[in-house]
Coordinates of C-alpha atoms and ligand atoms in Angstrom, one line a residue:
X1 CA -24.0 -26.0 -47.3
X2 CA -24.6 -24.2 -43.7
X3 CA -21.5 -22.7 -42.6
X4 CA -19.3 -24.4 -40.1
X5 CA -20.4 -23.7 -36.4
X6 CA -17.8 -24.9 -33.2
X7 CA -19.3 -24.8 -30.1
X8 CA -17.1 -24.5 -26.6
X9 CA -19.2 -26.0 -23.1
X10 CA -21.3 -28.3 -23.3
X11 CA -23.1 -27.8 -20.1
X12 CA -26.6 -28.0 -19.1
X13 CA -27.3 -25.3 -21.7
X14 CA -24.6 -26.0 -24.2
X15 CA -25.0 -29.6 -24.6
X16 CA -29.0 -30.0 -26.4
X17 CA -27.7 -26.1 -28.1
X18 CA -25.4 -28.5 -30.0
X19 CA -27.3 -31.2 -30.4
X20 CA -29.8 -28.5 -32.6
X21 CA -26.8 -27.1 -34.7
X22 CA -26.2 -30.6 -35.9
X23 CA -29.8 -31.0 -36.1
X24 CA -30.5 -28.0 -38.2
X25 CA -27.2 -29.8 -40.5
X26 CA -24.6 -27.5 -39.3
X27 CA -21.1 -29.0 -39.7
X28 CA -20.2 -28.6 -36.0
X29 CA -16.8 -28.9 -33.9
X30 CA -17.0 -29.3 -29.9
X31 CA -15.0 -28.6 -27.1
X32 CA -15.5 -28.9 -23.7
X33 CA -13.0 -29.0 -20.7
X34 CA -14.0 -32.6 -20.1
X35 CA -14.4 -34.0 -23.8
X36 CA -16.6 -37.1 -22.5
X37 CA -19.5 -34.6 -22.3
X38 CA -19.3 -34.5 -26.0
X39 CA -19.2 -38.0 -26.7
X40 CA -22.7 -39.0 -27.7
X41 CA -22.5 -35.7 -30.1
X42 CA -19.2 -37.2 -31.7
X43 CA -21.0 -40.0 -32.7
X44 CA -23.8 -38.0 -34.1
X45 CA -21.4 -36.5 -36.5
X46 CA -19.9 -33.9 -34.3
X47 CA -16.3 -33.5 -35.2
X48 CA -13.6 -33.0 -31.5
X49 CA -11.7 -30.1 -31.0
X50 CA -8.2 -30.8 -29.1
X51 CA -8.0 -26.7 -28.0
X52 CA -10.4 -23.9 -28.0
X53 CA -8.0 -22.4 -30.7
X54 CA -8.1 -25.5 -33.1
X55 CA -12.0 -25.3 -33.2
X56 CA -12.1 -21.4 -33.5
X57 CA -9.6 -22.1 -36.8
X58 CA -12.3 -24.7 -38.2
X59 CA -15.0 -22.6 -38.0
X60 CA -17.1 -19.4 -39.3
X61 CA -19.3 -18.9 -36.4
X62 CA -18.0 -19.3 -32.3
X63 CA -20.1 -20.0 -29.8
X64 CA -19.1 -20.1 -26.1
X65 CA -21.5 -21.0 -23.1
X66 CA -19.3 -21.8 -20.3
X67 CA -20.4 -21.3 -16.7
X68 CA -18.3 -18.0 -15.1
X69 CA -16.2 -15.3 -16.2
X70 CA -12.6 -17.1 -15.3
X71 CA -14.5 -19.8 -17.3
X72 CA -14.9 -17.4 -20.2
X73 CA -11.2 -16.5 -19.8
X74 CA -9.9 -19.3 -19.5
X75 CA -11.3 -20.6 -23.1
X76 CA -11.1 -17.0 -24.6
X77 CA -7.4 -15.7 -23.7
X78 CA -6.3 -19.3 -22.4
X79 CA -3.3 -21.6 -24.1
X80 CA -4.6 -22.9 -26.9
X81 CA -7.8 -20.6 -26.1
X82 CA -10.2 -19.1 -29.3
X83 CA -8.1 -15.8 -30.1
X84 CA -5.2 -18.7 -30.4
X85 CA -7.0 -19.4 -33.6
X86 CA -10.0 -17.0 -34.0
X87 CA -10.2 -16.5 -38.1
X88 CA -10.5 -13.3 -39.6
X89 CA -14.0 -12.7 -40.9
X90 CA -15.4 -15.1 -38.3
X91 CA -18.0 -14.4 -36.0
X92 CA -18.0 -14.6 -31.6
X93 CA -21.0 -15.4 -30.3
X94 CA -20.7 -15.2 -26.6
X95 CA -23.4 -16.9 -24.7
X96 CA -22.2 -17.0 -21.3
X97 CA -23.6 -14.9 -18.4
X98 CA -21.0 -13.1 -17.6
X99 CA -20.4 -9.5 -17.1
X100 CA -20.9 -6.4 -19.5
X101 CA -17.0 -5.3 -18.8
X102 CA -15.7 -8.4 -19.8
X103 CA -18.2 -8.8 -23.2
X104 CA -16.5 -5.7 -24.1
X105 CA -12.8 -6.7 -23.5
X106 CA -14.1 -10.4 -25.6
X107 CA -15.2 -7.7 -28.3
X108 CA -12.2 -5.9 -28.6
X109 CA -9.7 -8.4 -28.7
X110 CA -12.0 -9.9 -31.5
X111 CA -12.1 -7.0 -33.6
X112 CA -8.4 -6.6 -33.1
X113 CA -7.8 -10.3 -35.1
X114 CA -10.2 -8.9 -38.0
X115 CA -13.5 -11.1 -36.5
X116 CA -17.1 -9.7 -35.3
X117 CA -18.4 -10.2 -31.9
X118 CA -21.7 -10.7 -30.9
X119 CA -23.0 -10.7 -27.1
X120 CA -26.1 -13.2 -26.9
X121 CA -26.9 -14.8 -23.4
X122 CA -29.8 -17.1 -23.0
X123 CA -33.1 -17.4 -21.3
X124 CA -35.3 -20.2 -21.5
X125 CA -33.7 -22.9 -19.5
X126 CA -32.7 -26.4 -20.1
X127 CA -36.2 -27.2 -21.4
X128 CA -35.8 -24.0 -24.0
X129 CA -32.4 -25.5 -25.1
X130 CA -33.7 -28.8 -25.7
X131 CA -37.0 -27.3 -27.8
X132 CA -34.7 -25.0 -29.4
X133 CA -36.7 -22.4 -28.1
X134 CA -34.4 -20.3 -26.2
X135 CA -34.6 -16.6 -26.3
X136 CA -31.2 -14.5 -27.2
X137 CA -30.7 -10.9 -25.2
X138 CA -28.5 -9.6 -27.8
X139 CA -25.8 -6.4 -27.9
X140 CA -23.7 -5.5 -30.6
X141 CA -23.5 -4.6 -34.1
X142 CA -26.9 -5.2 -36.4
X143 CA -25.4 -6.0 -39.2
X144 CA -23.2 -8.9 -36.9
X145 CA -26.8 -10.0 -35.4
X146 CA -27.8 -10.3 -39.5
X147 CA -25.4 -12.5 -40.0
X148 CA -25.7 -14.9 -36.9
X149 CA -29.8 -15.2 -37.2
X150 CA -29.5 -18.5 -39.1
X151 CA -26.8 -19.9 -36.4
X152 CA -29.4 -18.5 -33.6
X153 CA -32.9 -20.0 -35.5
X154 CA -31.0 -23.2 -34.6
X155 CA -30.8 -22.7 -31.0
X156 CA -33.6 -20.7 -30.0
X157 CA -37.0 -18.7 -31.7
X158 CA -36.7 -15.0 -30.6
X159 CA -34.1 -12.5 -29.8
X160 CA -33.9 -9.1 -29.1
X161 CA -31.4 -6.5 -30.0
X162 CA -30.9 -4.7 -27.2
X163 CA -28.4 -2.0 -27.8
X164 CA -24.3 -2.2 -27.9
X165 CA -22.4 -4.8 -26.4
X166 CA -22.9 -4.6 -23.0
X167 CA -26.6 -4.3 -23.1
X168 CA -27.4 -7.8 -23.7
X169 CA -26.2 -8.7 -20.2
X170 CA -27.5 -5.9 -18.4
X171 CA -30.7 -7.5 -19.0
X172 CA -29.9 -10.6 -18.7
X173 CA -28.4 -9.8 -15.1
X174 CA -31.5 -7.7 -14.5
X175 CA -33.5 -10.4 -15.4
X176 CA -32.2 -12.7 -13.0
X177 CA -32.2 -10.2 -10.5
X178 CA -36.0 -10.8 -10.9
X179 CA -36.5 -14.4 -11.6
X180 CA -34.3 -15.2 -8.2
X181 CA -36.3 -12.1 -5.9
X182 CA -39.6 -13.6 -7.0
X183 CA -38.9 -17.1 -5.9
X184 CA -37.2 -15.8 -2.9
X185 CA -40.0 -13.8 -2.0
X186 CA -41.9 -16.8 -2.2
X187 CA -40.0 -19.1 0.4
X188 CA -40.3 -16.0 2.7
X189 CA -43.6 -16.2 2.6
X190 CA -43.7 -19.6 2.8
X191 CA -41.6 -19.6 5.7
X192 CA -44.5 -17.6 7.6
X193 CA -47.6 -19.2 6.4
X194 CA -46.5 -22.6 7.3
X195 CA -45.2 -21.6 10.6
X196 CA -48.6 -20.3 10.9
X197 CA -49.8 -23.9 10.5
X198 CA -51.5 -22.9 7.0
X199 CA -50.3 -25.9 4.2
X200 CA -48.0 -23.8 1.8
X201 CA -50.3 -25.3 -0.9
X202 CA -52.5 -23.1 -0.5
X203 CA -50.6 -19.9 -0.7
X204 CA -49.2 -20.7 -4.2
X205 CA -53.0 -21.8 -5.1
X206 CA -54.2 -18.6 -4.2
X207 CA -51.0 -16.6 -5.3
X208 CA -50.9 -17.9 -9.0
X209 CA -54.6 -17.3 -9.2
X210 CA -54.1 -13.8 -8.0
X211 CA -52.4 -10.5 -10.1
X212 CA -49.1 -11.6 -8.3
X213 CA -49.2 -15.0 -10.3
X214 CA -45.1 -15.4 -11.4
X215 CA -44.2 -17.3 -14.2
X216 CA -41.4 -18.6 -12.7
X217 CA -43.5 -20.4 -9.6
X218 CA -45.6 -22.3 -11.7
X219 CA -41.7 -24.3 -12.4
X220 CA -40.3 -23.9 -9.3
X221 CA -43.1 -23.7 -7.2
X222 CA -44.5 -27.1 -7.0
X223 CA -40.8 -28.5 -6.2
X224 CA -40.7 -26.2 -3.4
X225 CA -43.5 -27.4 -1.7
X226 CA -42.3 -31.3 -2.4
X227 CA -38.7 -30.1 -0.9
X228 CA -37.0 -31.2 -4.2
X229 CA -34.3 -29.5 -6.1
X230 CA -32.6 -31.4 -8.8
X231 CA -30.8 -28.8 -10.4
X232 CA -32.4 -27.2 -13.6
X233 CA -31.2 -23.7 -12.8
X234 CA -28.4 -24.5 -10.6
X235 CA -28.1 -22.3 -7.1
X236 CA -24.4 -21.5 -7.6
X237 CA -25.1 -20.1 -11.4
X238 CA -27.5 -17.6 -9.7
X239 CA -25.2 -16.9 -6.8
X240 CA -22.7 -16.0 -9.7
X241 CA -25.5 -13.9 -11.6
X242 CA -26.9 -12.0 -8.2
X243 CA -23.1 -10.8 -7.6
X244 CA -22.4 -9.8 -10.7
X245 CA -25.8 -7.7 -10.5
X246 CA -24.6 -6.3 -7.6
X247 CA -21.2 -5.7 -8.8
X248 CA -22.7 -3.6 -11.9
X249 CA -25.0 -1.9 -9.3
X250 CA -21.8 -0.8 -7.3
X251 CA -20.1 0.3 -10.6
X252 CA -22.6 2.4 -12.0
X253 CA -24.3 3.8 -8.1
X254 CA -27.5 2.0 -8.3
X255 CA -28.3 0.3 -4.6
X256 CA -29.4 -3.2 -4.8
X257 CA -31.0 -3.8 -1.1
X258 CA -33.1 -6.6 -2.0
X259 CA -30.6 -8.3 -4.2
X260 CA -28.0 -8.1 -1.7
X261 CA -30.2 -10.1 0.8
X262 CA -31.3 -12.4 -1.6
X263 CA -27.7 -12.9 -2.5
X264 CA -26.8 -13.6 1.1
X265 CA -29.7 -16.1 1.7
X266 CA -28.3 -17.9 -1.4
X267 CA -24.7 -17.8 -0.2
X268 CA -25.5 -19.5 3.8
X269 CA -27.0 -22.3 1.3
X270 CA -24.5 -22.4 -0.9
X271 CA -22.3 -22.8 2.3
X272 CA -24.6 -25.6 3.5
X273 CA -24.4 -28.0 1.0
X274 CA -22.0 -29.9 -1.1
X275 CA -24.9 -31.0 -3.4
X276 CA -25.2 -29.0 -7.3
X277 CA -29.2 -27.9 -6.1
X278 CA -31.4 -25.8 -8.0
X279 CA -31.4 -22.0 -7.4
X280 CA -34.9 -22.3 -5.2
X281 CA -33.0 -24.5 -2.9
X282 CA -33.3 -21.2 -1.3
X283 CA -36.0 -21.8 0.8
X284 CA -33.9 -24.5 2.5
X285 CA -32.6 -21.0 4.4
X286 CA -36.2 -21.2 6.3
X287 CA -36.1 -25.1 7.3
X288 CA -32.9 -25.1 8.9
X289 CA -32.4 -21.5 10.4
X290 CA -28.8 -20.7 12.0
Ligands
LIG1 P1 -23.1 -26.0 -16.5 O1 -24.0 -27.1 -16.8 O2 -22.5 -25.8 -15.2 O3 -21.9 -26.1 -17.6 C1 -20.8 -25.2 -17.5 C2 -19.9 -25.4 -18.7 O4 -18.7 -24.5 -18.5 C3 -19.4 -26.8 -18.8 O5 -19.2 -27.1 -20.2 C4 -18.0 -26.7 -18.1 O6 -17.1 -27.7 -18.5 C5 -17.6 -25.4 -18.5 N1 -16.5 -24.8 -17.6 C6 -16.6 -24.5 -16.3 N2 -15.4 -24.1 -15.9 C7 -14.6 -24.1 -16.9 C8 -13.2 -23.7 -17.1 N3 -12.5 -23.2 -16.1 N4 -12.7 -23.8 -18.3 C9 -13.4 -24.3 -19.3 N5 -14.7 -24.7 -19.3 C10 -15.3 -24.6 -18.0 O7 -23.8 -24.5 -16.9 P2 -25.0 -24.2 -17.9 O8 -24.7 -24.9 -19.2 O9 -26.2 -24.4 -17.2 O10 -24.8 -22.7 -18.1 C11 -23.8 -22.1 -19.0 C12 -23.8 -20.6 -19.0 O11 -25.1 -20.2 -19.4 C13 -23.7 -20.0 -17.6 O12 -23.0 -18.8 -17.8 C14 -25.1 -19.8 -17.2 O13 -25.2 -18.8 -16.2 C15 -25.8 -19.5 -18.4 P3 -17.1 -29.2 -17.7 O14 -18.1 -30.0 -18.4 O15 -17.4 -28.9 -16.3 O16 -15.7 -29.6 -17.9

């Protein structure tokens, strides 16, 4: 029998993660902050946690995927939150994107109730959740990341151990540091060839058959052309992941010019709409200047 996984958020990302535990035949518990979300897993087999806590005592393996670090707190140090319950001998698998200072506070305060902590956040998207394809950025012990591969090889098809807790969201913030500057130096450029009175078409043709093709254009690229951005990687995620970036530039002395730019542009969107847009909602900056 696979051991007993509970999973907290089921978001975007968390939601088709649990749909592959029970799919792979883990026993599973849920919780999310509104249990409705969870519904159509329930009746797959699914069993409902009333608290964070209660799920953490039913299970041998924690996941979390919630969307910010009060989030993360919240369901972590909360009443009724996972240390409330966390089992010794269990393992913490923190999937969020939060940052490396609180991973290591998560760690501690696992290792103090006898437990093992692993940091794993996700890349791959909504359309790597659903495939189970995502890819882990993983920090902590290798013995821990031993024991969790089975959970993981539900979820996802490749991880790398990246160092000590900590390390597994420096990349992951560093990565989307990159994924949101590429697409941002796209609108820019879009911006100026359309106000040239070239179609923006034919930028991206030439651009993704060129060496400065970008992985991420080929899925955001098309929408930005069409004007259309139902969320996939929603804009206020990566305004959350940009500042933290910035933030672990300011802590460690490393300037972030282009980030910090990048982060503004994203926050006189953010300002602009009440609407839950994709990240490359960005280039709406351009189309409605201030
Ligand atoms: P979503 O789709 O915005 O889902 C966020 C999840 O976090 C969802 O389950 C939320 O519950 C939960 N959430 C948000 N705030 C809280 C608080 N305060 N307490 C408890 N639970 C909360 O995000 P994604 O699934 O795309 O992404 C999840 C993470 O992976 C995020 O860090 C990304 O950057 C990467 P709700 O359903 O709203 O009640």
């Amino acid at each position: 029998m696979k051991p007993p996984v509970g999973l907290i958020g089921l978001g975007l990302m968390g939601h088709p993660m649990g749909a592959n535990l029970l799919k792979a035949g883990h026993p599973l518990t849920v919780w999310n902050r509104t249990a409705s979300r969870g519904d159509d897993l329930v009746a797959q087999g699914a069993k409902r946690a009333s608290t964070p806590g209660e799920l953490a005592a039913a299970s041998e393996f924690v996941i979390t995927i919630v969307s910010d670090p009060p989030a993360l707190e919240s369901v972590l140090w909360g009443e009724g939150g996972v240390f409330s319950g966390l089992r010794r001998g269990s393992v913490l698998i923190e999937s969020s994107t939060v940052s490396p200072g609180l991973e290591k506070r998560a760690a501690a305060a696992a290792a103090a109730q006898g437990s093992e902590f692993l940091e794993a956040p996700v890349t791959g998207g909504t359309w790597g959740a659903e495939k189970g394809e995502l890819v882990f950025m993983v920090g902590g012990e290798a013995s821990t990341l031993k024991r969790a591969e089975p959970v993981l090889g539900a979820m996802g098809k490749r991880w790398f151990h990246l160092g000590p807790i900590g390390a597994g969201q420096t990349v992951k913030l560093a990565m989307n540091l990159l994924l949101n500057l590429e697409v941002e130096a796209f609108a820019e450029a879009l911006a100026l060839v359309t106000r040239a009175g070239v179609p923006g078409q034919s930028l991206f043709e030439v651009m993704q058959s060129s060496m400065g093709r970008s992985g991420v254009l080929d899925l955001k690229g098309a929408n930005m052309l069409k004007g259309e951005y139902k969320p996939s990687f929603p804009l206020r995620l990566m305004h959350k992941d940009v500042g933290l970036a910035l933030d672990l530039g300011n802590q460690l002395g490393v300037p972030l010019p282009a980030a910090a730019a990048a982060r503004e542009v994203m926050s006189a969107v953010k300002g602009a709409t009440t609407e839950d847009v994709d990240f490359s909602a960005l280039a709406t900056f351009w189309k409605h200047p201030r």
